[in-house]
Amino acid sequence: MELEPSKVVDFHYEYKNVDDKPAKLVYAIEIPYRGSVAELSHQIVTARMDPIMQFLKADRELFGVLQKFVERENQAFFDDRDEMLLEKFRTNGTPNVDTLALDVEKLYREEHLEFAERIGPTDEEIFAQSYHQLVHSSLLPEILNKEREYARTIASLSTQMTQQINTMNTLHQEEIEAKLKLLDISITPENINHMLAKQYGMQNMIRKQCESELDSTRGHQKHEYRNWVTQHVDESFLGQSTESPTQIGNRWSMISAQTPSMEESFTIHLGSQLKHMHNIRILSARVADLCSPLYGEGSFGGPNVALGLYSSSLCGIVVLTPSGTISPDRELRRNANLSTEFHFDQIDRQIEHIQEDLRNLQHPAGPAGAELSGAQSLAAAGRRPDRNVVTVKPGDAYITRHSNLSHSHVIFHLISDETFQSPSEINSRHPVILGLRNILKIASRHDITTLTIPALLRHEMSEDMTVSWCIRRAELVFKCAKGFMIESASWGGAELNTLQLLLPHDMSEELFRTLADMVPNVFRVANPKILQ
């Protein structure tokens, strides 16, 4: 059997070592490289770099550079090899290159699974259909119990990880304080810096070990859970209705299981000719309470979240986040990571995908083969922003999907600096207001029939939020929301059945009553007329 031709190419990499000094390594790699790039990256760090560097993100940074190098060199090798084969083929006659390409494509489709045309539903579709059948059967309690047990395991591991890290931080702090007392006596500043670097590396090592154990446990749970669901689908379920009698009755209980401190509900009719009925609910609550862990203490949304997950009646919430980089609310992120996400990616992985998509949009790669002169490349480097940095501005929004939060299937992370600045006056053309309009449009198109929005574009009260300012801001948001709901009738898609107006949890009862009394005036609540 003829061996595949290959060549050896030197990989050059520059980095900063533990002492923050520049260093360089050269590593010979056989091209084409067909092994695991991640494993090769780890081998290079272990063999050619300080072992502690793998805990200072060097492993991850090297992996990205190495992966691009291997892809580039492999592609160049195959391009050169194929060009030589084509040239050799041309010298032996006049081939029909188009016919040759079609024949190769046909062979790839028939031989390689990844290029084959898929027939039938995907694995994700099979799991979704299986789960939907099971939750509308007598197995629903068993499903919820299984998810609850999984959640307890993850919560226990998370608690152990936090305790371990806190204990280590305390020991390190005591060690540093003891050494500082000997500073300039028997300890030098260099000794302190070296000790800090060592502690930092140890902390990262422990954190990575804990995170790796969590990720491994989540992956095992997800695989086991999905197999269990698909194996328990019986043919007898196929003839049953997919709408449980309890689903419609429990739609509202999903969003009202945790009773907020203050709330009031209204029924309205909107539309110029054909009227549509909507529920308006104004409530005072913490945004984290509407995104609490599904199986956490005091949560009651389990059955309703499961029943609505693959339905046309999803629940969404708008959460305000600061501009700059993509960073969800810390408590929300913690809640979402307290249990395994069986139906979607974990929130951290979803954020990574969003960042990568934004990175490709904001920093698109230049045309292949385009090269600049030395002066041009230096000038371009001065203008070109860092590709690893993605930015978002007020009015932008990104979406995460969840099945392990007690009141929300979808979270719209709306970028707004209003929450983090002094109260200001805005109008209906403000980017955040227009962002709300876009969110309502997306909700209408994707079967989100219950949506919660921040009525003051704030999640918490502050001393400079006066009563008059709150009234003006609430009136603006109420009127804009009403206009968007009327406009949504022309967008097509699902009707917004329930709009929740979320007010800060620390609002006074008197101010809440004032704002609640505005709802009937703005939305024109339909009251029955009594004929004498």
Coordinates of C-alpha atoms in Angstrom, one line a residue:
M1 CA 0.0 0.0 0.0
E2 CA 1.5 3.3 -1.1
L3 CA 2.1 5.7 1.8
E4 CA 0.5 9.2 1.7
P5 CA 3.0 11.9 0.9
S6 CA 3.7 14.4 3.7
K7 CA 6.1 17.2 4.7
V8 CA 7.3 18.7 8.0
V9 CA 6.5 22.3 8.7
D10 CA 7.8 24.4 11.6
F11 CA 5.2 26.0 13.8
H12 CA 6.3 29.3 15.4
Y13 CA 4.6 30.7 18.4
E14 CA 5.3 33.8 20.5
Y15 CA 3.9 34.2 24.0
K16 CA 4.6 35.6 27.5
N17 CA 5.7 33.3 30.2
V18 CA 4.9 33.3 33.9
D19 CA 7.2 36.3 34.6
D20 CA 5.5 38.2 31.8
K21 CA 8.6 38.0 29.6
P22 CA 8.4 37.4 25.9
A23 CA 9.2 33.8 24.8
K24 CA 9.2 31.9 21.5
L25 CA 8.9 28.3 20.6
V26 CA 9.3 26.3 17.4
Y27 CA 7.6 22.9 17.0
A28 CA 7.9 20.6 13.9
I29 CA 4.5 19.3 12.7
E30 CA 4.0 16.7 10.0
I31 CA 1.5 18.0 7.4
P32 CA -1.1 16.9 6.6
Y33 CA -1.9 16.6 10.3
R34 CA -4.9 14.3 11.0
G35 CA -4.8 14.1 14.8
S36 CA -6.5 16.1 17.5
V37 CA -5.3 19.7 17.4
A38 CA -6.5 20.1 21.1
E39 CA -4.3 17.2 22.1
L40 CA -1.3 18.5 20.1
S41 CA -1.8 21.9 21.8
H42 CA -1.6 20.3 25.2
Q43 CA 1.5 18.3 24.2
I44 CA 3.2 21.5 23.1
V45 CA 2.4 23.3 26.3
T46 CA 3.6 20.4 28.4
A47 CA 6.8 19.7 26.4
R48 CA 7.9 23.2 25.4
M49 CA 6.3 25.7 27.9
D50 CA 6.2 26.1 31.7
P51 CA 3.5 23.5 32.8
I52 CA 1.8 26.2 34.9
M53 CA 1.1 28.1 31.7
Q54 CA -1.7 25.7 30.9
F55 CA -3.7 27.1 33.8
L56 CA -3.1 30.7 32.7
K57 CA -5.2 30.4 29.5
A58 CA -2.0 29.7 27.4
D59 CA -3.4 26.3 26.4
R60 CA -6.6 27.9 25.1
E61 CA -4.7 30.8 23.3
L62 CA -2.2 28.4 21.7
F63 CA -5.0 26.1 20.6
G64 CA -6.7 28.9 18.5
V65 CA -3.4 29.9 16.8
L66 CA -2.4 26.2 16.3
Q67 CA -5.8 25.3 14.8
K68 CA -5.6 28.1 12.2
F69 CA -2.0 27.1 11.4
V70 CA -2.9 23.4 10.9
E71 CA -6.0 24.2 8.8
R72 CA -4.0 26.6 6.6
E73 CA -1.1 24.3 6.1
N74 CA -3.3 21.3 5.5
Q75 CA -5.3 23.2 2.9
A76 CA -2.2 24.5 1.1
F77 CA -0.8 20.9 1.1
F78 CA -3.9 19.4 -0.4
D79 CA -4.2 22.3 -2.9
D80 CA -0.7 21.7 -4.2
R81 CA -1.2 17.9 -4.3
D82 CA -4.4 18.2 -6.2
E83 CA -3.0 20.8 -8.6
M84 CA -0.1 18.4 -9.4
L85 CA -2.6 15.6 -10.0
L86 CA -4.7 17.7 -12.3
E87 CA -1.6 18.9 -14.2
K88 CA -0.4 15.3 -14.6
F89 CA -3.9 14.4 -15.8
R90 CA -3.9 17.2 -18.4
T91 CA -0.6 16.2 -19.9
N92 CA -2.1 12.7 -20.6
G93 CA -5.0 14.2 -22.6
T94 CA -7.7 16.8 -22.5
P95 CA -10.0 16.0 -19.5
N96 CA -13.4 17.3 -18.9
V97 CA -12.8 18.9 -15.5
D98 CA -16.5 19.6 -14.8
T99 CA -17.4 16.0 -15.3
L100 CA -14.5 14.9 -13.1
A101 CA -15.7 17.3 -10.4
L102 CA -19.3 15.9 -10.5
D103 CA -18.0 12.3 -10.3
V104 CA -15.9 13.2 -7.3
E105 CA -18.9 14.9 -5.6
K106 CA -21.1 11.9 -6.3
L107 CA -18.5 9.6 -4.7
Y108 CA -18.2 11.8 -1.6
R109 CA -22.0 11.7 -1.1
E110 CA -22.1 8.0 -1.4
E111 CA -19.1 7.3 0.8
H112 CA -18.9 9.9 3.5
L113 CA -21.8 10.3 6.0
E114 CA -21.2 14.0 6.6
F115 CA -21.7 14.8 2.8
A116 CA -24.7 12.4 2.4
E117 CA -28.2 13.7 1.8
R118 CA -30.1 13.2 5.1
I119 CA -33.3 11.2 4.8
G120 CA -35.8 11.4 7.6
P121 CA -35.8 13.5 10.8
T122 CA -32.6 14.6 12.6
D123 CA -31.7 13.3 16.0
E124 CA -32.9 16.7 17.5
E125 CA -36.3 16.3 15.8
I126 CA -36.6 12.7 17.0
F127 CA -35.9 13.8 20.6
A128 CA -38.2 16.8 20.5
Q129 CA -41.1 14.6 19.2
S130 CA -40.4 11.9 21.8
Y131 CA -40.2 14.4 24.7
H132 CA -43.4 16.1 23.5
Q133 CA -45.2 12.8 23.5
L134 CA -44.0 11.8 26.9
V135 CA -44.8 15.0 28.8
H136 CA -48.4 14.7 27.6
S137 CA -48.7 11.2 29.0
S138 CA -48.8 9.6 32.5
L139 CA -45.0 9.6 32.5
L140 CA -44.8 13.4 33.2
P141 CA -44.3 12.9 37.0
E142 CA -41.5 10.5 36.3
I143 CA -39.8 12.9 33.9
L144 CA -39.9 15.7 36.4
N145 CA -38.6 13.5 39.2
K146 CA -35.7 12.4 37.0
E147 CA -34.9 16.1 36.1
R148 CA -35.1 17.0 39.8
E149 CA -32.6 14.3 40.8
Y150 CA -30.2 15.5 38.1
A151 CA -30.6 19.1 39.3
R152 CA -29.7 18.1 42.9
T153 CA -26.5 16.4 41.7
I154 CA -25.4 19.6 39.8
A155 CA -26.4 21.9 42.7
S156 CA -24.3 19.7 45.1
L157 CA -21.3 19.8 42.8
S158 CA -21.6 23.5 42.4
T159 CA -21.8 24.0 46.2
Q160 CA -18.7 21.8 46.7
M161 CA -16.8 23.8 44.0
T162 CA -17.7 27.1 45.6
Q163 CA -16.6 25.9 49.1
Q164 CA -13.4 24.5 47.8
I165 CA -12.4 27.7 46.0
N166 CA -13.4 29.9 49.0
T167 CA -11.3 27.8 51.3
M168 CA -8.3 28.0 49.0
N169 CA -8.7 31.8 48.6
T170 CA -8.8 32.2 52.4
L171 CA -5.6 30.1 52.9
H172 CA -3.9 32.1 50.1
Q173 CA -4.9 35.4 51.7
E174 CA -3.5 34.3 55.1
E175 CA -0.3 33.1 53.4
I176 CA 0.2 36.5 51.7
E177 CA -0.5 38.5 54.8
A178 CA 2.1 36.5 56.7
K179 CA 4.7 37.1 54.0
L180 CA 3.9 40.8 53.9
K181 CA 4.9 41.1 57.5
L182 CA 8.4 39.9 56.6
L183 CA 8.6 42.2 53.5
D184 CA 12.1 43.9 53.3
I185 CA 13.3 41.7 56.2
S186 CA 13.6 38.2 54.7
I187 CA 11.1 38.5 51.8
T188 CA 11.6 40.6 48.7
P189 CA 8.9 42.1 46.4
E190 CA 10.0 39.5 43.7
N191 CA 9.2 36.7 46.2
I192 CA 5.7 38.2 46.7
N193 CA 5.1 38.5 43.0
H194 CA 6.2 34.9 42.4
M195 CA 4.0 33.7 45.2
L196 CA 1.0 35.6 43.7
A197 CA 1.6 34.1 40.3
K198 CA 1.8 30.6 41.8
Q199 CA -1.4 31.1 43.8
Y200 CA -3.2 32.5 40.7
G201 CA -2.1 29.4 38.7
M202 CA -3.3 27.1 41.4
Q203 CA -6.6 28.9 41.7
N204 CA -7.1 28.6 37.9
M205 CA -6.1 24.9 38.1
I206 CA -8.7 24.1 40.8
R207 CA -11.4 26.2 39.0
K208 CA -10.7 24.4 35.7
Q209 CA -10.8 21.0 37.4
C210 CA -14.2 21.8 39.0
E211 CA -15.6 23.2 35.8
S212 CA -14.4 20.2 33.9
E213 CA -16.1 17.9 36.4
L214 CA -19.3 19.9 36.1
D215 CA -19.2 19.9 32.3
S216 CA -18.5 16.1 32.3
T217 CA -21.4 15.5 34.7
R218 CA -23.8 17.6 32.6
G219 CA -22.7 15.9 29.4
H220 CA -23.3 12.4 31.0
Q221 CA -26.7 13.5 32.3
K222 CA -27.8 14.9 29.0
H223 CA -26.8 11.8 27.1
E224 CA -28.4 9.5 29.6
Y225 CA -31.6 11.6 29.8
R226 CA -32.0 11.8 26.0
N227 CA -31.6 8.1 25.6
W228 CA -34.1 7.5 28.4
V229 CA -36.7 9.7 26.7
T230 CA -36.4 8.1 23.3
Q231 CA -36.4 4.6 24.7
H232 CA -39.7 5.3 26.6
V233 CA -41.7 6.4 23.7
D234 CA -44.2 3.7 23.0
E235 CA -46.2 3.3 19.8
S236 CA -49.3 3.7 21.8
F237 CA -48.5 7.4 22.3
L238 CA -48.5 8.0 18.6
G239 CA -52.3 8.0 18.4
Q240 CA -52.8 10.3 21.4
S241 CA -53.5 14.0 21.3
T242 CA -50.4 16.1 21.9
E243 CA -52.5 18.7 23.9
S244 CA -53.0 17.8 27.5
P245 CA -56.2 19.1 29.2
T246 CA -54.0 20.5 31.9
Q247 CA -51.9 22.5 29.5
I248 CA -54.4 25.2 28.7
G249 CA -55.5 25.5 32.3
N250 CA -52.0 25.9 33.5
R251 CA -50.7 28.4 31.0
W252 CA -51.4 31.3 33.3
S253 CA -50.2 29.4 36.4
M254 CA -46.8 29.1 34.8
I255 CA -46.2 32.8 35.1
S256 CA -48.1 33.3 38.4
A257 CA -46.8 30.3 40.5
Q258 CA -44.5 32.6 42.5
T259 CA -46.9 35.3 43.7
P260 CA -45.2 38.7 43.5
S261 CA -45.4 41.3 46.2
M262 CA -47.9 43.4 44.2
E263 CA -49.8 42.7 41.0
E264 CA -53.0 43.5 39.1
S265 CA -54.4 42.1 35.9
F266 CA -56.6 43.5 33.1
T267 CA -58.3 42.3 30.0
I268 CA -58.2 44.6 26.9
H269 CA -59.3 44.6 23.3
L270 CA -57.0 46.1 20.6
G271 CA -57.4 46.7 16.9
S272 CA -59.1 49.2 14.6
Q273 CA -61.6 46.8 13.0
L274 CA -61.0 43.3 14.1
K275 CA -60.5 43.4 17.8
H276 CA -58.1 41.0 19.6
M277 CA -58.3 40.2 23.3
H278 CA -55.1 40.4 25.4
N279 CA -54.3 40.0 29.1
I280 CA -52.2 42.8 30.7
R281 CA -50.6 42.1 34.0
I282 CA -48.6 44.7 35.9
L283 CA -46.5 43.3 38.8
S284 CA -43.7 44.3 41.1
A285 CA -41.0 41.5 41.4
R286 CA -37.3 40.8 41.0
V287 CA -36.3 39.9 37.5
A288 CA -34.3 37.0 38.9
D289 CA -37.6 35.5 40.4
L290 CA -38.9 35.2 36.9
C291 CA -35.7 33.4 35.8
S292 CA -35.2 31.3 38.9
P293 CA -33.9 27.7 38.8
L294 CA -36.6 25.3 37.7
Y295 CA -36.0 22.9 40.6
G296 CA -34.7 25.4 43.1
E297 CA -36.2 26.1 46.5
G298 CA -39.7 27.6 46.1
S299 CA -40.0 27.0 42.4
F300 CA -43.2 25.6 41.1
G301 CA -43.0 25.9 37.3
G302 CA -41.7 22.4 36.4
P303 CA -44.8 20.8 34.8
N304 CA -45.9 24.0 33.0
V305 CA -42.4 24.7 31.6
A306 CA -42.3 21.1 30.3
L307 CA -45.8 21.2 28.8
G308 CA -45.2 24.4 27.0
L309 CA -41.6 23.7 25.8
Y310 CA -42.5 22.4 22.3
S311 CA -45.8 24.2 22.0
S312 CA -46.9 27.3 20.2
S313 CA -47.4 29.2 23.5
L314 CA -43.9 30.0 24.7
C315 CA -43.0 32.4 27.5
G316 CA -40.4 35.1 27.1
I317 CA -38.9 37.9 29.3
V318 CA -36.8 41.0 28.5
V319 CA -33.8 41.5 30.7
L320 CA -31.7 44.7 30.5
T321 CA -28.0 44.3 30.3
P322 CA -25.2 47.0 29.9
S323 CA -23.6 47.9 26.6
G324 CA -20.1 47.0 25.7
T325 CA -19.3 43.3 25.7
I326 CA -21.9 40.4 25.8
S327 CA -22.3 39.6 29.4
P328 CA -25.7 38.3 30.8
D329 CA -26.9 39.1 34.3
R330 CA -24.7 37.3 36.8
E331 CA -27.6 35.9 38.9
L332 CA -29.5 34.8 35.8
R333 CA -26.4 33.0 34.5
R334 CA -25.9 31.3 37.9
N335 CA -29.5 30.1 37.9
A336 CA -29.3 28.7 34.4
N337 CA -26.1 26.7 35.4
L338 CA -27.6 25.2 38.5
S339 CA -29.0 22.3 36.4
T340 CA -28.3 20.6 33.1
E341 CA -29.9 22.1 30.0
F342 CA -31.3 19.0 28.3
H343 CA -32.8 20.6 25.3
F344 CA -30.4 23.4 24.3
D345 CA -26.8 24.3 25.0
Q346 CA -25.8 25.5 28.4
I347 CA -26.1 29.3 28.6
D348 CA -22.3 29.8 28.5
R349 CA -22.0 27.8 25.3
Q350 CA -24.9 29.8 23.8
I351 CA -23.1 33.1 24.7
E352 CA -19.9 31.7 23.0
H353 CA -21.9 31.0 19.8
I354 CA -23.4 34.5 19.9
Q355 CA -20.0 36.1 20.4
E356 CA -18.6 34.1 17.5
D357 CA -21.5 35.1 15.2
L358 CA -21.0 38.8 16.2
R359 CA -17.3 38.5 15.7
N360 CA -17.8 37.2 12.1
L361 CA -20.2 40.1 11.4
Q362 CA -18.1 42.8 13.0
H363 CA -14.7 41.6 11.8
P364 CA -15.2 39.7 8.6
A365 CA -12.2 38.1 7.1
G366 CA -10.6 39.8 4.1
P367 CA -10.7 38.2 0.6
A368 CA -8.6 35.1 0.2
G369 CA -5.2 35.7 -1.2
A370 CA -5.2 39.5 -0.6
E371 CA -1.8 40.6 0.5
L372 CA -0.8 44.1 1.6
S373 CA 2.6 45.8 1.4
G374 CA 4.6 46.4 4.6
A375 CA 3.4 50.0 4.9
Q376 CA -0.2 49.1 4.1
S377 CA -0.3 46.2 6.6
L378 CA 1.1 48.5 9.4
A379 CA -1.5 51.2 8.6
A380 CA -4.3 48.6 8.5
A381 CA -3.2 47.1 11.7
G382 CA -3.5 50.5 13.4
R383 CA -7.0 50.9 12.2
R384 CA -8.2 47.3 12.5
P385 CA -10.0 46.6 15.9
D386 CA -9.1 43.5 17.9
R387 CA -11.0 40.6 16.3
N388 CA -11.5 39.0 19.7
V389 CA -13.5 42.0 21.0
V390 CA -17.2 42.2 20.1
T391 CA -19.3 45.2 21.1
V392 CA -23.0 45.8 21.4
K393 CA -24.8 49.1 21.7
P394 CA -28.1 50.2 23.3
G395 CA -31.1 48.8 21.4
D396 CA -29.4 45.6 20.4
A397 CA -30.6 42.3 21.8
Y398 CA -29.5 38.8 21.8
I399 CA -31.5 35.7 22.7
T400 CA -30.9 32.6 24.9
R401 CA -33.2 29.6 25.1
H402 CA -33.9 27.7 28.3
S403 CA -35.8 24.7 29.6
N404 CA -34.4 24.7 33.1
L405 CA -35.8 28.1 34.3
S406 CA -39.1 28.3 36.2
H407 CA -41.0 31.0 34.2
S408 CA -39.2 31.6 30.9
H409 CA -38.4 29.6 27.8
V410 CA -36.8 32.5 26.0
I411 CA -34.7 35.5 27.4
F412 CA -34.2 38.6 25.4
H413 CA -31.1 40.3 26.6
L414 CA -31.8 43.9 25.7
I415 CA -28.8 46.2 25.7
S416 CA -29.6 49.4 27.7
D417 CA -27.4 51.9 29.7
E418 CA -30.6 53.3 31.2
T419 CA -30.3 50.9 34.2
F420 CA -26.8 52.0 35.0
Q421 CA -27.1 55.8 34.6
S422 CA -29.0 58.6 36.2
P423 CA -32.7 58.9 35.1
S424 CA -33.0 60.7 31.8
E425 CA -35.9 61.6 29.5
I426 CA -36.3 59.5 26.3
N427 CA -38.8 59.5 23.5
S428 CA -40.4 56.8 21.3
R429 CA -37.5 56.9 18.9
H430 CA -34.9 55.9 21.5
P431 CA -32.9 52.9 20.6
V432 CA -34.1 50.9 23.6
I433 CA -37.7 51.5 22.7
L434 CA -37.1 50.5 19.1
G435 CA -35.3 47.4 20.5
L436 CA -38.5 46.5 22.4
R437 CA -40.4 46.8 19.1
N438 CA -38.0 44.4 17.4
I439 CA -38.4 42.0 20.3
L440 CA -42.2 42.0 20.0
K441 CA -41.8 41.4 16.3
I442 CA -39.6 38.4 17.0
A443 CA -42.0 37.1 19.6
S444 CA -44.9 37.3 17.2
R445 CA -43.0 35.3 14.6
H446 CA -41.8 32.6 16.9
D447 CA -44.8 31.6 18.9
I448 CA -44.0 33.6 22.1
T449 CA -47.4 34.4 23.4
T450 CA -46.5 35.6 26.9
L451 CA -43.9 38.3 27.2
T452 CA -42.6 40.2 30.2
I453 CA -41.0 43.7 29.7
P454 CA -39.5 46.2 32.2
A455 CA -42.1 48.9 32.5
L456 CA -39.7 51.6 33.6
L457 CA -36.7 50.2 31.6
R458 CA -35.2 49.7 35.1
H459 CA -35.0 46.6 37.3
E460 CA -34.4 48.4 40.5
M461 CA -35.4 51.7 42.1
S462 CA -32.9 54.5 42.9
E463 CA -33.2 57.7 45.0
D464 CA -33.2 59.9 41.9
M465 CA -36.2 58.2 40.4
T466 CA -38.9 60.6 41.4
V467 CA -42.6 59.9 41.2
S468 CA -43.2 62.3 38.3
W469 CA -40.3 60.7 36.4
C470 CA -41.7 57.2 37.0
I471 CA -45.1 58.3 35.8
R472 CA -43.7 59.8 32.6
R473 CA -41.5 56.8 31.9
A474 CA -44.3 54.3 32.5
E475 CA -46.7 56.3 30.3
L476 CA -44.1 56.3 27.4
V477 CA -43.5 52.5 27.7
F478 CA -47.2 51.7 28.1
K479 CA -48.2 53.7 25.0
C480 CA -45.3 52.4 22.9
A481 CA -46.2 48.8 23.9
K482 CA -49.8 49.4 23.0
G483 CA -48.8 50.7 19.6
F484 CA -46.5 47.8 18.9
M485 CA -49.2 45.3 19.9
I486 CA -51.6 46.9 17.5
E487 CA -48.9 47.0 14.8
S488 CA -48.2 43.3 15.4
A489 CA -51.5 42.3 13.9
S490 CA -50.1 43.1 10.5
W491 CA -46.8 41.1 11.1
G492 CA -48.5 37.7 11.0
G493 CA -47.5 34.9 13.3
A494 CA -48.7 34.2 16.9
E495 CA -50.8 36.7 18.9
L496 CA -49.4 38.1 22.1
N497 CA -51.9 36.8 24.5
T498 CA -50.3 38.1 27.7
L499 CA -48.1 41.2 28.2
Q500 CA -46.5 41.5 31.7
L501 CA -45.4 44.9 32.8
L502 CA -42.6 44.3 35.3
L503 CA -41.9 47.0 37.9
P504 CA -38.9 47.1 40.3
H505 CA -39.4 44.9 43.4
D506 CA -38.4 47.6 45.8
M507 CA -41.1 50.1 44.6
S508 CA -43.5 51.6 47.2
E509 CA -47.1 50.3 47.2
E510 CA -48.4 53.9 46.7
L511 CA -46.3 54.3 43.5
F512 CA -47.3 50.9 42.3
R513 CA -51.0 51.7 42.7
T514 CA -50.5 55.0 40.8
L515 CA -48.8 53.2 37.9
A516 CA -51.4 50.3 37.9
D517 CA -54.2 52.9 37.7
M518 CA -52.7 54.2 34.5
V519 CA -53.1 50.9 32.7
P520 CA -56.9 51.1 32.1
N521 CA -56.5 54.7 30.8
V522 CA -53.7 53.9 28.3
F523 CA -54.9 50.4 27.1
R524 CA -58.6 51.2 27.3
V525 CA -59.8 48.3 29.3
A526 CA -63.0 46.8 28.1
N527 CA -65.7 47.1 30.7
P528 CA -69.2 45.5 30.3
K529 CA -72.0 47.9 29.8
I530 CA -75.1 47.3 31.9
L531 CA -78.4 48.3 30.1
Q532 CA -81.1 49.6 32.3

